[in-house]
mmCIF file of C-alpha atoms in Angstrom:
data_model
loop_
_atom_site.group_PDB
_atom_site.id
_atom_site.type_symbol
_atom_site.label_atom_id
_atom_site.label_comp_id
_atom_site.label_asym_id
_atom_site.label_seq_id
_atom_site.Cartn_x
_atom_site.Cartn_y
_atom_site.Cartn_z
ATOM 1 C CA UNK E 1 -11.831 19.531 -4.719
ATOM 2 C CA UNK E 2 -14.128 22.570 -4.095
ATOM 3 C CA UNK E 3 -13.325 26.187 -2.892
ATOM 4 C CA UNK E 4 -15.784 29.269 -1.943
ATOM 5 C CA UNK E 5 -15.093 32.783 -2.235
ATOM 6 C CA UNK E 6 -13.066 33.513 1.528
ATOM 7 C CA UNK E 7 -10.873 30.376 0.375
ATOM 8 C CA UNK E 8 -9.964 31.389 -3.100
ATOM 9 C CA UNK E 9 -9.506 35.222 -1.773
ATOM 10 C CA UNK E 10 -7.311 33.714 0.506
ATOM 11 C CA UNK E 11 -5.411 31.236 -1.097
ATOM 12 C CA UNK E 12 -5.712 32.164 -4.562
ATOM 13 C CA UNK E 13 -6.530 35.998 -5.333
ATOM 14 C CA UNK E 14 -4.330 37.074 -1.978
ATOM 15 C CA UNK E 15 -4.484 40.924 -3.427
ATOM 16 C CA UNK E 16 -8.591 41.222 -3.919
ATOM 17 C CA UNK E 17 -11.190 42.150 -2.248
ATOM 18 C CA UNK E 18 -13.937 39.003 -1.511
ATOM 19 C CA UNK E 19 -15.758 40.957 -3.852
ATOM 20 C CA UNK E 20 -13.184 41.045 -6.524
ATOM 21 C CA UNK E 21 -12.381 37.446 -6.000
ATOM 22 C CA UNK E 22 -16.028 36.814 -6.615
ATOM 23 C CA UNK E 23 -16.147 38.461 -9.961
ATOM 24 C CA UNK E 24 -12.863 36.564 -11.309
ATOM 25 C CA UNK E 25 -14.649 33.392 -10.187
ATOM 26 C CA UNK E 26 -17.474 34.194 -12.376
ATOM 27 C CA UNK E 27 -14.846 34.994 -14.778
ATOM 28 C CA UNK E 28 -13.553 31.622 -14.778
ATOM 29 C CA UNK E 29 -17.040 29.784 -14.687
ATOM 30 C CA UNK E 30 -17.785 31.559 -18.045
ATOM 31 C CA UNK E 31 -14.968 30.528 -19.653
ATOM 32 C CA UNK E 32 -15.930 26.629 -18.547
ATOM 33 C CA UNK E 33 -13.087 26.661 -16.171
ATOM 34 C CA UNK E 34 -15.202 26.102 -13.248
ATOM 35 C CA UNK E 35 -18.520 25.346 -11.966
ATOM 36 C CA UNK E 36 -20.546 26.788 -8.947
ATOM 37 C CA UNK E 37 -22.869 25.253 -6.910
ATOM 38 C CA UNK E 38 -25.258 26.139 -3.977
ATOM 39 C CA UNK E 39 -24.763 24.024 -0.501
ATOM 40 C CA UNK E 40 -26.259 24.232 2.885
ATOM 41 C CA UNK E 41 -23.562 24.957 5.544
ATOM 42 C CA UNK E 42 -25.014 25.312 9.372
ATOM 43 C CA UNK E 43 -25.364 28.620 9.360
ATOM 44 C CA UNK E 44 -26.442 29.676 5.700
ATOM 45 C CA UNK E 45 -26.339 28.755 2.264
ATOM 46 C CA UNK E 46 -23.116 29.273 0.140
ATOM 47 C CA UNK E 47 -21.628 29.066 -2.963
ATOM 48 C CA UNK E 48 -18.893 26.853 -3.679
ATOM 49 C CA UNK E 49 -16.389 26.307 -6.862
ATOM 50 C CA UNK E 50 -15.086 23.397 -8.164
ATOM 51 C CA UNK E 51 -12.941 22.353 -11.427
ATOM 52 C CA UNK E 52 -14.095 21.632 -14.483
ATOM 53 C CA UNK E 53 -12.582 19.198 -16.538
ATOM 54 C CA UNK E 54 -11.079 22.075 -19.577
ATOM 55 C CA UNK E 55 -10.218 23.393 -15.862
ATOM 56 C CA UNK E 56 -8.250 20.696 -14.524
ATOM 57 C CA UNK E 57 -6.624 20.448 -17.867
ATOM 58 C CA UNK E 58 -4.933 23.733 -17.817
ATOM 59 C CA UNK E 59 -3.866 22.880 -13.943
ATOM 60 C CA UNK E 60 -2.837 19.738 -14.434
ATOM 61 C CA UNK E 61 -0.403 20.918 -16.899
ATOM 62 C CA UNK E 62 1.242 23.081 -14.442
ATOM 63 C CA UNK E 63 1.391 20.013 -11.776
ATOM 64 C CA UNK E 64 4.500 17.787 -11.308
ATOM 65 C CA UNK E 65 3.568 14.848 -11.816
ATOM 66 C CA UNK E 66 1.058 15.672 -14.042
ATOM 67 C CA UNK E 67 -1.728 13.861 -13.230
ATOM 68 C CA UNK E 68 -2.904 10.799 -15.249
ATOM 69 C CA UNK E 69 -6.749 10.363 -12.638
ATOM 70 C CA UNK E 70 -8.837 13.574 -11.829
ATOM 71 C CA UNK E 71 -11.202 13.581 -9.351
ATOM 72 C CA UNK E 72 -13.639 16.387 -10.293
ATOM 73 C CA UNK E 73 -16.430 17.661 -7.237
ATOM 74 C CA UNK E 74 -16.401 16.546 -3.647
ATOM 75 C CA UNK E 75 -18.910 13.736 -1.523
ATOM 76 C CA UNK E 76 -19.091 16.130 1.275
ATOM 77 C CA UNK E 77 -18.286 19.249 0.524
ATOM 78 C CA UNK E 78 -18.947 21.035 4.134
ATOM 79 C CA UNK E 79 -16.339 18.523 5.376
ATOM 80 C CA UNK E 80 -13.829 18.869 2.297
ATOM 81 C CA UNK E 81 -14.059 23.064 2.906
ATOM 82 C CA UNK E 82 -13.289 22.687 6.252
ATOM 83 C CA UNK E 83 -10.537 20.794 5.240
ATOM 84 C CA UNK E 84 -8.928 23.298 3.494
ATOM 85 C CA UNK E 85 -8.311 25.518 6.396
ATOM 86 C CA UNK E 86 -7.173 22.163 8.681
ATOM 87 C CA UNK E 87 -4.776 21.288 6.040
ATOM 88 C CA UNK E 88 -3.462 25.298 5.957
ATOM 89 C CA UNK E 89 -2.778 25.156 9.430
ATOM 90 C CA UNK E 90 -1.439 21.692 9.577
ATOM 91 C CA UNK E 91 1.531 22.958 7.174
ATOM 92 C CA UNK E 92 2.395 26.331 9.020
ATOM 93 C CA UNK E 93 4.010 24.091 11.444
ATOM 94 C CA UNK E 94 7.636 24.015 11.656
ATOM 95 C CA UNK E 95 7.844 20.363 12.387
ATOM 96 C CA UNK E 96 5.629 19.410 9.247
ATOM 97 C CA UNK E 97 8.404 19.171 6.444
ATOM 98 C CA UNK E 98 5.701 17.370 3.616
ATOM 99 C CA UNK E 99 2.007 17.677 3.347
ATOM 100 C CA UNK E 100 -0.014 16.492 0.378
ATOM 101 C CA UNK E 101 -4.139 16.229 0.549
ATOM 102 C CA UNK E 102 -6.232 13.188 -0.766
ATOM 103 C CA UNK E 103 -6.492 14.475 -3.969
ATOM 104 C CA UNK E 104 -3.529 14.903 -4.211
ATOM 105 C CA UNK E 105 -2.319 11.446 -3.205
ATOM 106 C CA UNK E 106 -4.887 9.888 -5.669
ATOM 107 C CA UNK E 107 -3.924 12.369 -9.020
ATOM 108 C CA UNK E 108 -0.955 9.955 -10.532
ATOM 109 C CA UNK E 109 0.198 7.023 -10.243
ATOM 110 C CA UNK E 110 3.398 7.894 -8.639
ATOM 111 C CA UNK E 111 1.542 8.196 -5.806
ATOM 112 C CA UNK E 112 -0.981 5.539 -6.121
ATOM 113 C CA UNK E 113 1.387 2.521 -6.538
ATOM 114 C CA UNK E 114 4.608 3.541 -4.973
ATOM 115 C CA UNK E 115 5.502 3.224 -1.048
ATOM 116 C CA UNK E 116 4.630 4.679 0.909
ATOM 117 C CA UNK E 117 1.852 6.699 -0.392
ATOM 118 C CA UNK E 118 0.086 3.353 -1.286
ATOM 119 C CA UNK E 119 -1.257 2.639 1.923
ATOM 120 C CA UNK E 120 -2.657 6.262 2.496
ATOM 121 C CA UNK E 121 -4.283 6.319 -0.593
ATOM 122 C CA UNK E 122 -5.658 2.270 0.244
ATOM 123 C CA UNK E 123 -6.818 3.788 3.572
ATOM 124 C CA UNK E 124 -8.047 6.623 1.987
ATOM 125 C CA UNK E 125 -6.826 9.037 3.971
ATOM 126 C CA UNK E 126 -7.502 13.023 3.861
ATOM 127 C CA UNK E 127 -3.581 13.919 4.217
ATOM 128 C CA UNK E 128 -0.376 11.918 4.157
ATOM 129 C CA UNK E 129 2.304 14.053 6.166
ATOM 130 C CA UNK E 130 6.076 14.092 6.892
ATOM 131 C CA UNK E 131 6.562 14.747 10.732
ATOM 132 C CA UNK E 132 9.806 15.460 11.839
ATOM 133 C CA UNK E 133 10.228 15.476 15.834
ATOM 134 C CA UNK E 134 13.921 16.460 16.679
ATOM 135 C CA UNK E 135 15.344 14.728 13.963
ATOM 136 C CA UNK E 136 13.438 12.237 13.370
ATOM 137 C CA UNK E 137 11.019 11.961 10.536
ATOM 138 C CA UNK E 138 7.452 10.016 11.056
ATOM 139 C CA UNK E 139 5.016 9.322 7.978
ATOM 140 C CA UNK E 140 1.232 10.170 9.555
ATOM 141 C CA UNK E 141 -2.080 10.035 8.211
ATOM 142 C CA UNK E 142 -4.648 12.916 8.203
ATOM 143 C CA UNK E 143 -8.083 12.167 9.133
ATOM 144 C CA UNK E 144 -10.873 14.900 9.983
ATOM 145 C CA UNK E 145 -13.871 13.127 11.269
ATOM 146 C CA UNK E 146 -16.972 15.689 10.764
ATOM 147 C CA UNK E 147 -20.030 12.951 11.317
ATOM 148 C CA UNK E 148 -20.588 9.719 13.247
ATOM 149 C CA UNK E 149 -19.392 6.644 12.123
ATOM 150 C CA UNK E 150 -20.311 3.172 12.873
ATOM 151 C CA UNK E 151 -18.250 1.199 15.608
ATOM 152 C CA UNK E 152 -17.899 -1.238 13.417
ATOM 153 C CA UNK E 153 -16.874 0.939 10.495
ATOM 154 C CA UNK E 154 -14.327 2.823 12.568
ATOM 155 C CA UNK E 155 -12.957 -0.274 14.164
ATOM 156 C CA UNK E 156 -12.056 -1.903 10.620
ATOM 157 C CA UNK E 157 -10.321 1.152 9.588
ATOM 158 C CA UNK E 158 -8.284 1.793 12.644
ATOM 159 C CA UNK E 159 -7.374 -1.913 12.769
ATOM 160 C CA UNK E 160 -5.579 -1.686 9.010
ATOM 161 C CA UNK E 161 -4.128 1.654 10.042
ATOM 162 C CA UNK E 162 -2.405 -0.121 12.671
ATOM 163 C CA UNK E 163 -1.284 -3.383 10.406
ATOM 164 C CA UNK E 164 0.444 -0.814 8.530
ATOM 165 C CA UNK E 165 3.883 -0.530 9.214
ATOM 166 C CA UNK E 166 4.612 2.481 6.547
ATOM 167 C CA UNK E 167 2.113 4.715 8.913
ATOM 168 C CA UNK E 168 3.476 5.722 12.180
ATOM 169 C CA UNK E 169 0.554 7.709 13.411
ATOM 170 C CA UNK E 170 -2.735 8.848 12.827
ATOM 171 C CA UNK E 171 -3.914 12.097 13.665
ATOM 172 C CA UNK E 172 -7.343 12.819 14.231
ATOM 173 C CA UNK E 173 -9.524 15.675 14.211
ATOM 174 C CA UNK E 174 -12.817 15.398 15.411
ATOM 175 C CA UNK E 175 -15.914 18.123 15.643
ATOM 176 C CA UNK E 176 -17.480 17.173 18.440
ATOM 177 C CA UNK E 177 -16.748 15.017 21.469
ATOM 178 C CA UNK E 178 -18.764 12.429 21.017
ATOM 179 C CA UNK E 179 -17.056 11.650 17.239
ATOM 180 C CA UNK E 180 -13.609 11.638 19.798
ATOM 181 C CA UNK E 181 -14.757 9.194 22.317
ATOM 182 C CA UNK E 182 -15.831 6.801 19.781
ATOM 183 C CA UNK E 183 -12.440 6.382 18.100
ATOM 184 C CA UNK E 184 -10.430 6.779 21.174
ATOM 185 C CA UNK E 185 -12.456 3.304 22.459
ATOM 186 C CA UNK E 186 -11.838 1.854 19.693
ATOM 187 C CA UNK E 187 -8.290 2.896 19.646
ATOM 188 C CA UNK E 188 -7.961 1.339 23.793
ATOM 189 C CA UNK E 189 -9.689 -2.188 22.328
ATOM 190 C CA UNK E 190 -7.076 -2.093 19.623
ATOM 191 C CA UNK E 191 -4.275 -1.306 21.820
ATOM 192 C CA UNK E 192 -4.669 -4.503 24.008
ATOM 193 C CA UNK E 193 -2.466 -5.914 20.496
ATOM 194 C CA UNK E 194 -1.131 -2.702 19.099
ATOM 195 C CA UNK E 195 1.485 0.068 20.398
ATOM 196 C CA UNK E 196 -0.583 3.138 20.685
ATOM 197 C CA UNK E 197 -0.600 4.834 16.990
ATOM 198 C CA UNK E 198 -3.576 7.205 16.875
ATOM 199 C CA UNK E 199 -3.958 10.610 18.562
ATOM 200 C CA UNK E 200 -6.999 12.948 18.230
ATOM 201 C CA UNK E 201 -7.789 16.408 19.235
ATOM 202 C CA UNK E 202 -11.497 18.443 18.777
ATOM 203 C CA UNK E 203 -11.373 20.738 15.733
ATOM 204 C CA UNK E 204 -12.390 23.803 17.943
ATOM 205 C CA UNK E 205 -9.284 23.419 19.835
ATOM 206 C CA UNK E 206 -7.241 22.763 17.084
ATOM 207 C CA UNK E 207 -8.454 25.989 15.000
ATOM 208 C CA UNK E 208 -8.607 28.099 18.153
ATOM 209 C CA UNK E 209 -5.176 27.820 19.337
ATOM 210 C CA UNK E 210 -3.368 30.404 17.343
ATOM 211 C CA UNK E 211 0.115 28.815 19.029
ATOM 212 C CA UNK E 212 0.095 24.922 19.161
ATOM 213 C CA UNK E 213 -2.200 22.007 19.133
ATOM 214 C CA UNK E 214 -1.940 19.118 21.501
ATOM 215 C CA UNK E 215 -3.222 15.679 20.240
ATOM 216 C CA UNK E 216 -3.674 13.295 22.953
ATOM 217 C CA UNK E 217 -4.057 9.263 22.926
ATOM 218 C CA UNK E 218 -6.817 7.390 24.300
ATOM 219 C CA UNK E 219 -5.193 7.505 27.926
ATOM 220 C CA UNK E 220 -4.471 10.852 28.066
ATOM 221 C CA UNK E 221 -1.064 11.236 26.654
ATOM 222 C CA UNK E 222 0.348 14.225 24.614
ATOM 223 C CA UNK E 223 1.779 14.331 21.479
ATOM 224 C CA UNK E 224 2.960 17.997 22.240
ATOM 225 C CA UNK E 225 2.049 20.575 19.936
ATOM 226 C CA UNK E 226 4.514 22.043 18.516
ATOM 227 C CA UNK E 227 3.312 20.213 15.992
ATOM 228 C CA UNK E 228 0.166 22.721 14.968
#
């Protein structure tokens, strides 16, 4: 959904200089492919790109399927930049053999009403992933939690990730600790009826860890990293 200048230098112009990049962005707002805004981050204030529609035309056209919904501009965008670089990491992992964002998910129809992408996109999920762990491939849901939810709120969406039998785990990333022990009580009240399904780790460990990531359940369990 949106981009800022490190992201599209690194994903995107991956022989430029930020400062190049910078310029062909400007390029592209001036030809109405994209638009900039200003947001406040926690350290500063950046700019950040986003599609416009004549934009997500041209891409579109280059997508398979090509997409019949577009979702132009982001709710959050701190949290949707940030997922970016989760979702990067996420697929340089040997054991991740499918990853596809929200977006994604939500772009066609193929997606939208067939199984098992349905339930991800129902759940709204950030990622839908293919895990495969010696063999054995596991459909899991993405979620980066960057803000406080209600109990309430969380508990209803953990409860329909577990009544759904086409997702076999949900990973969690969560910025701070506090974010963590909320959904991991939940997760222990749900698991009274439910086999354990949800794992979470904190986003500074997850980032910082250059090797692998461990996700643990509520009770301490690993879901060993070589997953991340």
């Amino acid at each position: 959904k949106v981009i800022n200048t490190f992201l599209a230098k690194k994903f995107v112009f991956l022989k430029c200089t930020r400062q190049s990049a910078s310029r062909r962005l400007i390029k592209l707002k001036k030809a109405g492919l994209v638009k900039i805004q200003s947001v406040s981050s926690e350290d500063d204030i950046q700019k950040v790109y986003s599609l416009t529609p004549k934009g997500f035309s041209i891409i579109g056209q280059l997508m398979n399927p090509i997409p019949d919904h577009r979702e132009l501009g982001s709710a959050s965008i701190v949290h949707d930049l940030e997922l970016v670089s989760i979702g990067e990491k996420i697929q340089q992992s040997p054991m991740i053999e499918e990853y596809l964002t929200e977006n994604v998910l939500k772009s066609s129809s193929q997606f939208t009403n067939s199984r098992p992408f349905k339930a991800f996109c129902d759940l709204h999920s950030d990622a839908y992933a293919i895990l495969n762990v010696a063999g054995k491939k596991y459909s899991v849901a993405i979620e980066y939690e960057a803000s406080t939810k209600s109990l309430e709120r969380l508990e209803c969406k953990l409860t329909t990730y577990h009544l759904e039998d086409e997702i076999h785990a949900i990973f969690y990333i969560c910025k701070d600790a506090v974010i963590e022990k909320a959904i991991t009580t939940i997760e222990e009240k749900i698991c009274q009826q439910f086999s354990i399904k949800v794992y979470t780790i904190l986003l500074n460990d997850f980032m910082g860890n250059d090797d692998f990531a461990i996700f643990k359940t509520f009770n301490g369990q690993n879901e060993n990293g070589q997953i991340i």
